[in-house]
Amino acid sequence: MILMMESNYLRWLCYAIIFISLALSPFVSAEGVSPHEAKQLRDEVREMFYHAFDGYMNNAFPLDELKPLSCQGEDTLGGYALTLIDSLDTLALLGDRDRFTSSVLWIGKHLQFNINKTVSVFETTIRVLGGLLSAHLIASDYATGLRIPSYDNELLVLAEDLARRMLPAFDTPTGIPYGSVNLMYGVDEHESKITSTAGGGTLTLEFGVLSRLTNDPVFEQVAKNAVRGLWARRSSLDLVGAHINVFTGEWTQKDAGIGTSIDSFYEYLLKAYILFGDEEYLYIFQEAYGSAMHHLHKDPWYVEVNMDSGAIVWPVFNSLQAFWPGLQVLAGDVDPAIRTHTAFFSVWKRYGFTPEGFNLATLSVQYGQKSYPLRPELIESTYWLYKATRDPRYLDAGRDFVASLQYGAKCPCGYCHITDVELHKQDDHMESFFLAETVKYLWLLFDLAVDSDNLVDNGPYKYIFSTEGHLLPLTPQISLAREHCSYLGGYCPRNTTKLEHEKENSNDDQVPGIELGHHHSNIYPYHESFPVTGLIKGLCPRLAHAQKYGLSYALPEKTEREDVKRPKPVIASRSIVLGSDQTMDKRPQEEGFTSQSEPIMSISAGGSSSNDQTGQELTLLESETDDKRVYSS
């Protein structure tokens, strides 16, 4: 039986490799995108955004989403102008000051969440809470060039109100939240106790940013406890399942994968570490990522396996897996990202879109999964790979994405879902994420090829994209809130010099009581505290240059009392560094573009002794000569 299963696996794997070779043959020989064409494509993507955005504003606003075939609107989430909220930072990215300003002011004046609506905690967090926070951070900051003079933190007030209305969902024995909550009455007594791993593990960025902007740690605490609750119930293989009972902690679906119901759990582990510098997220990510690559990766594809045994359950590529190469680029693991993207893109080339499911055994669309709901994940990974490698093949892929959307999905008032990728049949629906993510990543791809003069690639901060594509900046207030970070122009939150014995009296292992309207102190839990001896009037230990600008995170060395002579211990540090990936494999040069790359973030680790205060960075790079990983210290 085992031999038969291995034989079947090898058979479909060989078929899949042959399929990729055949599907990519026209892609490899395609004429490259010239600089002039890249500019034209960027402008075309901008027009795509406004075709859909204007269609929504003229025909659907203030309902949630647009029905682009019939030119009508529909409420799909909560009835609070969802598409407008989801589009705010895309307007800012495109430099549309007038519409960004008018939209922010309208939302601040008219939006409210005191409504009797039961909403998805996951979707409301990533679309609405994330959209409000991102727009607030842009509208309130001179450095973005888009500050609104009359803006008075209205979006932040709305964001905090919304998050507090979702807090009752976290009142479970496991800390993992219910999937849905009523914004007026809390969790219904008949609410399902089953939620997805992504639903419980994809809240850390938005809730964490909110805590740091409001000086109330409760949001960050409940989101982190949800991640801990999920990870504590991982299997012996360090895999998590797809669905779990939030009361008993029992897995109700044990299929482990990187796609549907799990995908952004992995994504937010790494991004939470980059954005907040909390090493616990990095440790979990390293274990989870290593296990995924060991048990789920069937190069270049990924399969679903039983979380306990590792046995293959589904040899299926589902479209939500397509975010993975982009995440690998962010983690510095570029080679497998390139191979997997090539495989995933071959499916797009075959159908003009990626179906929700593609069976790797039969090399055909998975039954019942023929649709393409305008998903951004493959385009997102294409952007990240071009950013990392400057390989012109990714511009060619971008041109194909634009052509498919323009000729297959464009309809009178916007862009339509494709219900069948084989027949290119349109459906009268347009998700808000089309404007928040799909066209955003397409525009960034071509703008990167032209001049990179945008808020993300040439702005005042480094940015992390949320899973909904919202821009979250690595500002001192957000990324250095846990550091004792007083420097010229810096941000030092209240009570950062609280005495050590006062911190020890607090119970960091428990989530504080969820009390609406109650503000806790700004001492963030789950973070190793440092002595404050030597601090003068709240001033804090010196930051490294990179830390000041959000480029690097490293735990500061513990300060020793000057009146006690002790040998200083060896400490470890972890950093996010900007390392050049110019050592990538050389790719054929296309007209007008080279394969030169720009610096990308990679994870590094190191140790230091007492005479090395910053810690020795050990960065994983790609070898220029032998294409093998080498460590450069």
PDB file of N, CA and C in Angstrom, residues 128-182:
ATOM      1  N   VAL A 128     -11.419  46.487   7.782  1.00  0.00           N
ATOM      2  CA  VAL A 128     -11.908  47.745   8.338  1.00  0.00           C
ATOM      3  C   VAL A 128     -10.923  48.327   9.349  1.00  0.00           C
ATOM      4  N   LEU A 129     -10.575  47.552  10.375  1.00  0.00           N
ATOM      5  CA  LEU A 129      -9.634  48.057  11.375  1.00  0.00           C
ATOM      6  C   LEU A 129      -8.301  48.412  10.725  1.00  0.00           C
ATOM      7  N   GLY A 130      -7.793  47.530   9.882  1.00  0.00           N
ATOM      8  CA  GLY A 130      -6.527  47.809   9.200  1.00  0.00           C
ATOM      9  C   GLY A 130      -6.617  49.014   8.287  1.00  0.00           C
ATOM     10  N   GLY A 131      -7.734  49.155   7.571  1.00  0.00           N
ATOM     11  CA  GLY A 131      -7.895  50.304   6.687  1.00  0.00           C
ATOM     12  C   GLY A 131      -7.948  51.611   7.443  1.00  0.00           C
ATOM     13  N   LEU A 132      -8.645  51.625   8.575  1.00  0.00           N
ATOM     14  CA  LEU A 132      -8.729  52.838   9.392  1.00  0.00           C
ATOM     15  C   LEU A 132      -7.364  53.218   9.969  1.00  0.00           C
ATOM     16  N   LEU A 133      -6.636  52.233  10.483  1.00  0.00           N
ATOM     17  CA  LEU A 133      -5.338  52.512  11.101  1.00  0.00           C
ATOM     18  C   LEU A 133      -4.328  53.013  10.070  1.00  0.00           C
ATOM     19  N   SER A 134      -4.292  52.360   8.914  1.00  0.00           N
ATOM     20  CA  SER A 134      -3.350  52.769   7.876  1.00  0.00           C
ATOM     21  C   SER A 134      -3.636  54.195   7.422  1.00  0.00           C
ATOM     22  N   ALA A 135      -4.910  54.505   7.173  1.00  0.00           N
ATOM     23  CA  ALA A 135      -5.263  55.853   6.732  1.00  0.00           C
ATOM     24  C   ALA A 135      -4.977  56.887   7.824  1.00  0.00           C
ATOM     25  N   HIS A 136      -5.230  56.517   9.082  1.00  0.00           N
ATOM     26  CA  HIS A 136      -4.916  57.432  10.190  1.00  0.00           C
ATOM     27  C   HIS A 136      -3.426  57.758  10.229  1.00  0.00           C
ATOM     28  N   LEU A 137      -2.597  56.757  10.078  1.00  0.00           N
ATOM     29  CA  LEU A 137      -1.155  56.964  10.155  1.00  0.00           C
ATOM     30  C   LEU A 137      -0.646  57.839   9.017  1.00  0.00           C
ATOM     31  N   ILE A 138      -1.309  57.778   7.887  1.00  0.00           N
ATOM     32  CA  ILE A 138      -0.930  58.631   6.753  1.00  0.00           C
ATOM     33  C   ILE A 138      -1.465  60.054   6.944  1.00  0.00           C
ATOM     34  N   ALA A 139      -2.726  60.156   7.340  1.00  0.00           N
ATOM     35  CA  ALA A 139      -3.380  61.461   7.431  1.00  0.00           C
ATOM     36  C   ALA A 139      -2.866  62.311   8.586  1.00  0.00           C
ATOM     37  N   SER A 140      -2.250  61.700   9.589  1.00  0.00           N
ATOM     38  CA  SER A 140      -1.825  62.440  10.786  1.00  0.00           C
ATOM     39  C   SER A 140      -0.335  62.744  10.811  1.00  0.00           C
ATOM     40  N   ASP A 141       0.393  62.378   9.762  1.00  0.00           N
ATOM     41  CA  ASP A 141       1.853  62.452   9.783  1.00  0.00           C
ATOM     42  C   ASP A 141       2.348  63.398   8.685  1.00  0.00           C
ATOM     43  N   TYR A 142       3.043  64.457   9.078  1.00  0.00           N
ATOM     44  CA  TYR A 142       3.620  65.381   8.095  1.00  0.00           C
ATOM     45  C   TYR A 142       4.566  64.668   7.137  1.00  0.00           C
ATOM     46  N   ALA A 143       5.289  63.686   7.646  1.00  0.00           N
ATOM     47  CA  ALA A 143       6.336  63.048   6.846  1.00  0.00           C
ATOM     48  C   ALA A 143       5.792  62.340   5.610  1.00  0.00           C
ATOM     49  N   THR A 144       4.536  61.957   5.624  1.00  0.00           N
ATOM     50  CA  THR A 144       3.965  61.253   4.468  1.00  0.00           C
ATOM     51  C   THR A 144       3.659  62.190   3.312  1.00  0.00           C
ATOM     52  N   GLY A 145       3.609  63.485   3.588  1.00  0.00           N
ATOM     53  CA  GLY A 145       3.251  64.443   2.553  1.00  0.00           C
ATOM     54  C   GLY A 145       1.762  64.499   2.277  1.00  0.00           C
ATOM     55  N   LEU A 146       0.980  63.754   3.054  1.00  0.00           N
ATOM     56  CA  LEU A 146      -0.464  63.695   2.833  1.00  0.00           C
ATOM     57  C   LEU A 146      -1.237  64.034   4.108  1.00  0.00           C
ATOM     58  N   ARG A 147      -0.594  64.731   5.028  1.00  0.00           N
ATOM     59  CA  ARG A 147      -1.275  65.084   6.260  1.00  0.00           C
ATOM     60  C   ARG A 147      -2.460  65.994   5.969  1.00  0.00           C
ATOM     61  N   ILE A 148      -3.567  65.743   6.653  1.00  0.00           N
ATOM     62  CA  ILE A 148      -4.780  66.542   6.488  1.00  0.00           C
ATOM     63  C   ILE A 148      -4.857  67.531   7.643  1.00  0.00           C
ATOM     64  N   PRO A 149      -4.767  68.824   7.381  1.00  0.00           N
ATOM     65  CA  PRO A 149      -4.713  69.823   8.470  1.00  0.00           C
ATOM     66  C   PRO A 149      -5.899  69.756   9.422  1.00  0.00           C
ATOM     67  N   SER A 150      -7.085  69.494   8.905  1.00  0.00           N
ATOM     68  CA  SER A 150      -8.279  69.498   9.760  1.00  0.00           C
ATOM     69  C   SER A 150      -8.545  68.147  10.417  1.00  0.00           C
ATOM     70  N   TYR A 151      -7.683  67.184  10.141  1.00  0.00           N
ATOM     71  CA  TYR A 151      -7.891  65.837  10.701  1.00  0.00           C
ATOM     72  C   TYR A 151      -7.524  65.826  12.177  1.00  0.00           C
ATOM     73  N   ASP A 152      -8.388  65.236  13.005  1.00  0.00           N
ATOM     74  CA  ASP A 152      -8.186  65.245  14.459  1.00  0.00           C
ATOM     75  C   ASP A 152      -8.340  63.828  15.029  1.00  0.00           C
ATOM     76  N   ASN A 153      -7.662  62.883  14.424  1.00  0.00           N
ATOM     77  CA  ASN A 153      -7.622  61.500  14.914  1.00  0.00           C
ATOM     78  C   ASN A 153      -8.984  60.792  14.896  1.00  0.00           C
ATOM     79  N   GLU A 154      -9.887  61.231  14.041  1.00  0.00           N
ATOM     80  CA  GLU A 154     -11.210  60.613  14.006  1.00  0.00           C
ATOM     81  C   GLU A 154     -11.139  59.133  13.640  1.00  0.00           C
ATOM     82  N   LEU A 155     -10.264  58.769  12.721  1.00  0.00           N
ATOM     83  CA  LEU A 155     -10.174  57.368  12.315  1.00  0.00           C
ATOM     84  C   LEU A 155      -9.608  56.490  13.432  1.00  0.00           C
ATOM     85  N   LEU A 156      -8.682  57.036  14.201  1.00  0.00           N
ATOM     86  CA  LEU A 156      -8.130  56.279  15.330  1.00  0.00           C
ATOM     87  C   LEU A 156      -9.204  56.044  16.388  1.00  0.00           C
ATOM     88  N   VAL A 157     -10.032  57.052  16.630  1.00  0.00           N
ATOM     89  CA  VAL A 157     -11.135  56.894  17.582  1.00  0.00           C
ATOM     90  C   VAL A 157     -12.097  55.814  17.107  1.00  0.00           C
ATOM     91  N   LEU A 158     -12.400  55.819  15.808  1.00  0.00           N
ATOM     92  CA  LEU A 158     -13.273  54.790  15.246  1.00  0.00           C
ATOM     93  C   LEU A 158     -12.636  53.411  15.354  1.00  0.00           C
ATOM     94  N   ALA A 159     -11.339  53.336  15.082  1.00  0.00           N
ATOM     95  CA  ALA A 159     -10.639  52.057  15.140  1.00  0.00           C
ATOM     96  C   ALA A 159     -10.672  51.478  16.555  1.00  0.00           C
ATOM     97  N   GLU A 160     -10.436  52.322  17.548  1.00  0.00           N
ATOM     98  CA  GLU A 160     -10.468  51.838  18.920  1.00  0.00           C
ATOM     99  C   GLU A 160     -11.868  51.389  19.317  1.00  0.00           C
ATOM    100  N   ASP A 161     -12.875  52.141  18.903  1.00  0.00           N
ATOM    101  CA  ASP A 161     -14.261  51.759  19.197  1.00  0.00           C
ATOM    102  C   ASP A 161     -14.597  50.414  18.567  1.00  0.00           C
ATOM    103  N   LEU A 162     -14.182  50.232  17.318  1.00  0.00           N
ATOM    104  CA  LEU A 162     -14.454  48.964  16.623  1.00  0.00           C
ATOM    105  C   LEU A 162     -13.764  47.800  17.320  1.00  0.00           C
ATOM    106  N   ALA A 163     -12.492  47.972  17.669  1.00  0.00           N
ATOM    107  CA  ALA A 163     -11.743  46.892  18.305  1.00  0.00           C
ATOM    108  C   ALA A 163     -12.342  46.527  19.663  1.00  0.00           C
ATOM    109  N   ARG A 164     -12.788  47.507  20.426  1.00  0.00           N
ATOM    110  CA  ARG A 164     -13.398  47.210  21.728  1.00  0.00           C
ATOM    111  C   ARG A 164     -14.687  46.422  21.552  1.00  0.00           C
ATOM    112  N   ARG A 165     -15.394  46.686  20.478  1.00  0.00           N
ATOM    113  CA  ARG A 165     -16.630  45.943  20.230  1.00  0.00           C
ATOM    114  C   ARG A 165     -16.337  44.493  19.827  1.00  0.00           C
ATOM    115  N   MET A 166     -15.110  44.229  19.392  1.00  0.00           N
ATOM    116  CA  MET A 166     -14.738  42.856  19.038  1.00  0.00           C
ATOM    117  C   MET A 166     -14.086  42.103  20.194  1.00  0.00           C
ATOM    118  N   LEU A 167     -13.706  42.799  21.256  1.00  0.00           N
ATOM    119  CA  LEU A 167     -13.023  42.151  22.379  1.00  0.00           C
ATOM    120  C   LEU A 167     -13.811  40.999  23.007  1.00  0.00           C
ATOM    121  N   PRO A 168     -15.142  41.078  23.116  1.00  0.00           N
ATOM    122  CA  PRO A 168     -15.854  39.933  23.701  1.00  0.00           C
ATOM    123  C   PRO A 168     -15.625  38.617  22.980  1.00  0.00           C
ATOM    124  N   ALA A 169     -15.229  38.657  21.712  1.00  0.00           N
ATOM    125  CA  ALA A 169     -14.973  37.425  20.972  1.00  0.00           C
ATOM    126  C   ALA A 169     -13.796  36.648  21.553  1.00  0.00           C
ATOM    127  N   PHE A 170     -12.909  37.331  22.281  1.00  0.00           N
ATOM    128  CA  PHE A 170     -11.715  36.681  22.827  1.00  0.00           C
ATOM    129  C   PHE A 170     -11.962  36.036  24.183  1.00  0.00           C
ATOM    130  N   ASP A 171     -13.160  36.167  24.697  1.00  0.00           N
ATOM    131  CA  ASP A 171     -13.471  35.619  26.020  1.00  0.00           C
ATOM    132  C   ASP A 171     -13.775  34.130  25.902  1.00  0.00           C
ATOM    133  N   THR A 172     -12.732  33.349  25.668  1.00  0.00           N
ATOM    134  CA  THR A 172     -12.852  31.889  25.530  1.00  0.00           C
ATOM    135  C   THR A 172     -11.798  31.222  26.398  1.00  0.00           C
ATOM    136  N   PRO A 173     -11.987  29.954  26.766  1.00  0.00           N
ATOM    137  CA  PRO A 173     -10.995  29.267  27.610  1.00  0.00           C
ATOM    138  C   PRO A 173      -9.618  29.161  26.960  1.00  0.00           C
ATOM    139  N   THR A 174      -9.553  29.126  25.637  1.00  0.00           N
ATOM    140  CA  THR A 174      -8.265  28.963  24.952  1.00  0.00           C
ATOM    141  C   THR A 174      -7.608  30.284  24.614  1.00  0.00           C
ATOM    142  N   GLY A 175      -8.366  31.371  24.665  1.00  0.00           N
ATOM    143  CA  GLY A 175      -7.853  32.657  24.206  1.00  0.00           C
ATOM    144  C   GLY A 175      -8.020  32.863  22.716  1.00  0.00           C
ATOM    145  N   ILE A 176      -8.389  31.794  22.000  1.00  0.00           N
ATOM    146  CA  ILE A 176      -8.640  31.889  20.567  1.00  0.00           C
ATOM    147  C   ILE A 176     -10.045  32.453  20.374  1.00  0.00           C
ATOM    148  N   PRO A 177     -10.210  33.496  19.574  1.00  0.00           N
ATOM    149  CA  PRO A 177     -11.512  34.164  19.506  1.00  0.00           C
ATOM    150  C   PRO A 177     -12.554  33.395  18.699  1.00  0.00           C
ATOM    151  N   TYR A 178     -13.807  33.667  19.008  1.00  0.00           N
ATOM    152  CA  TYR A 178     -14.896  33.226  18.148  1.00  0.00           C
ATOM    153  C   TYR A 178     -14.680  33.788  16.742  1.00  0.00           C
ATOM    154  N   GLY A 179     -15.307  33.166  15.778  1.00  0.00           N
ATOM    155  CA  GLY A 179     -15.185  33.661  14.413  1.00  0.00           C
ATOM    156  C   GLY A 179     -16.000  34.898  14.143  1.00  0.00           C
ATOM    157  N   SER A 180     -17.099  35.095  14.890  1.00  0.00           N
ATOM    158  CA  SER A 180     -17.989  36.228  14.642  1.00  0.00           C
ATOM    159  C   SER A 180     -18.391  36.888  15.957  1.00  0.00           C
ATOM    160  N   VAL A 181     -18.767  38.157  15.869  1.00  0.00           N
ATOM    161  CA  VAL A 181     -19.200  38.906  17.044  1.00  0.00           C
ATOM    162  C   VAL A 181     -20.210  39.952  16.602  1.00  0.00           C
ATOM    163  N   ASN A 182     -21.196  40.210  17.443  1.00  0.00           N
ATOM    164  CA  ASN A 182     -22.158  41.267  17.171  1.00  0.00           C
ATOM    165  C   ASN A 182     -21.610  42.578  17.710  1.00  0.00           C
TER     166      ASN A 182
END
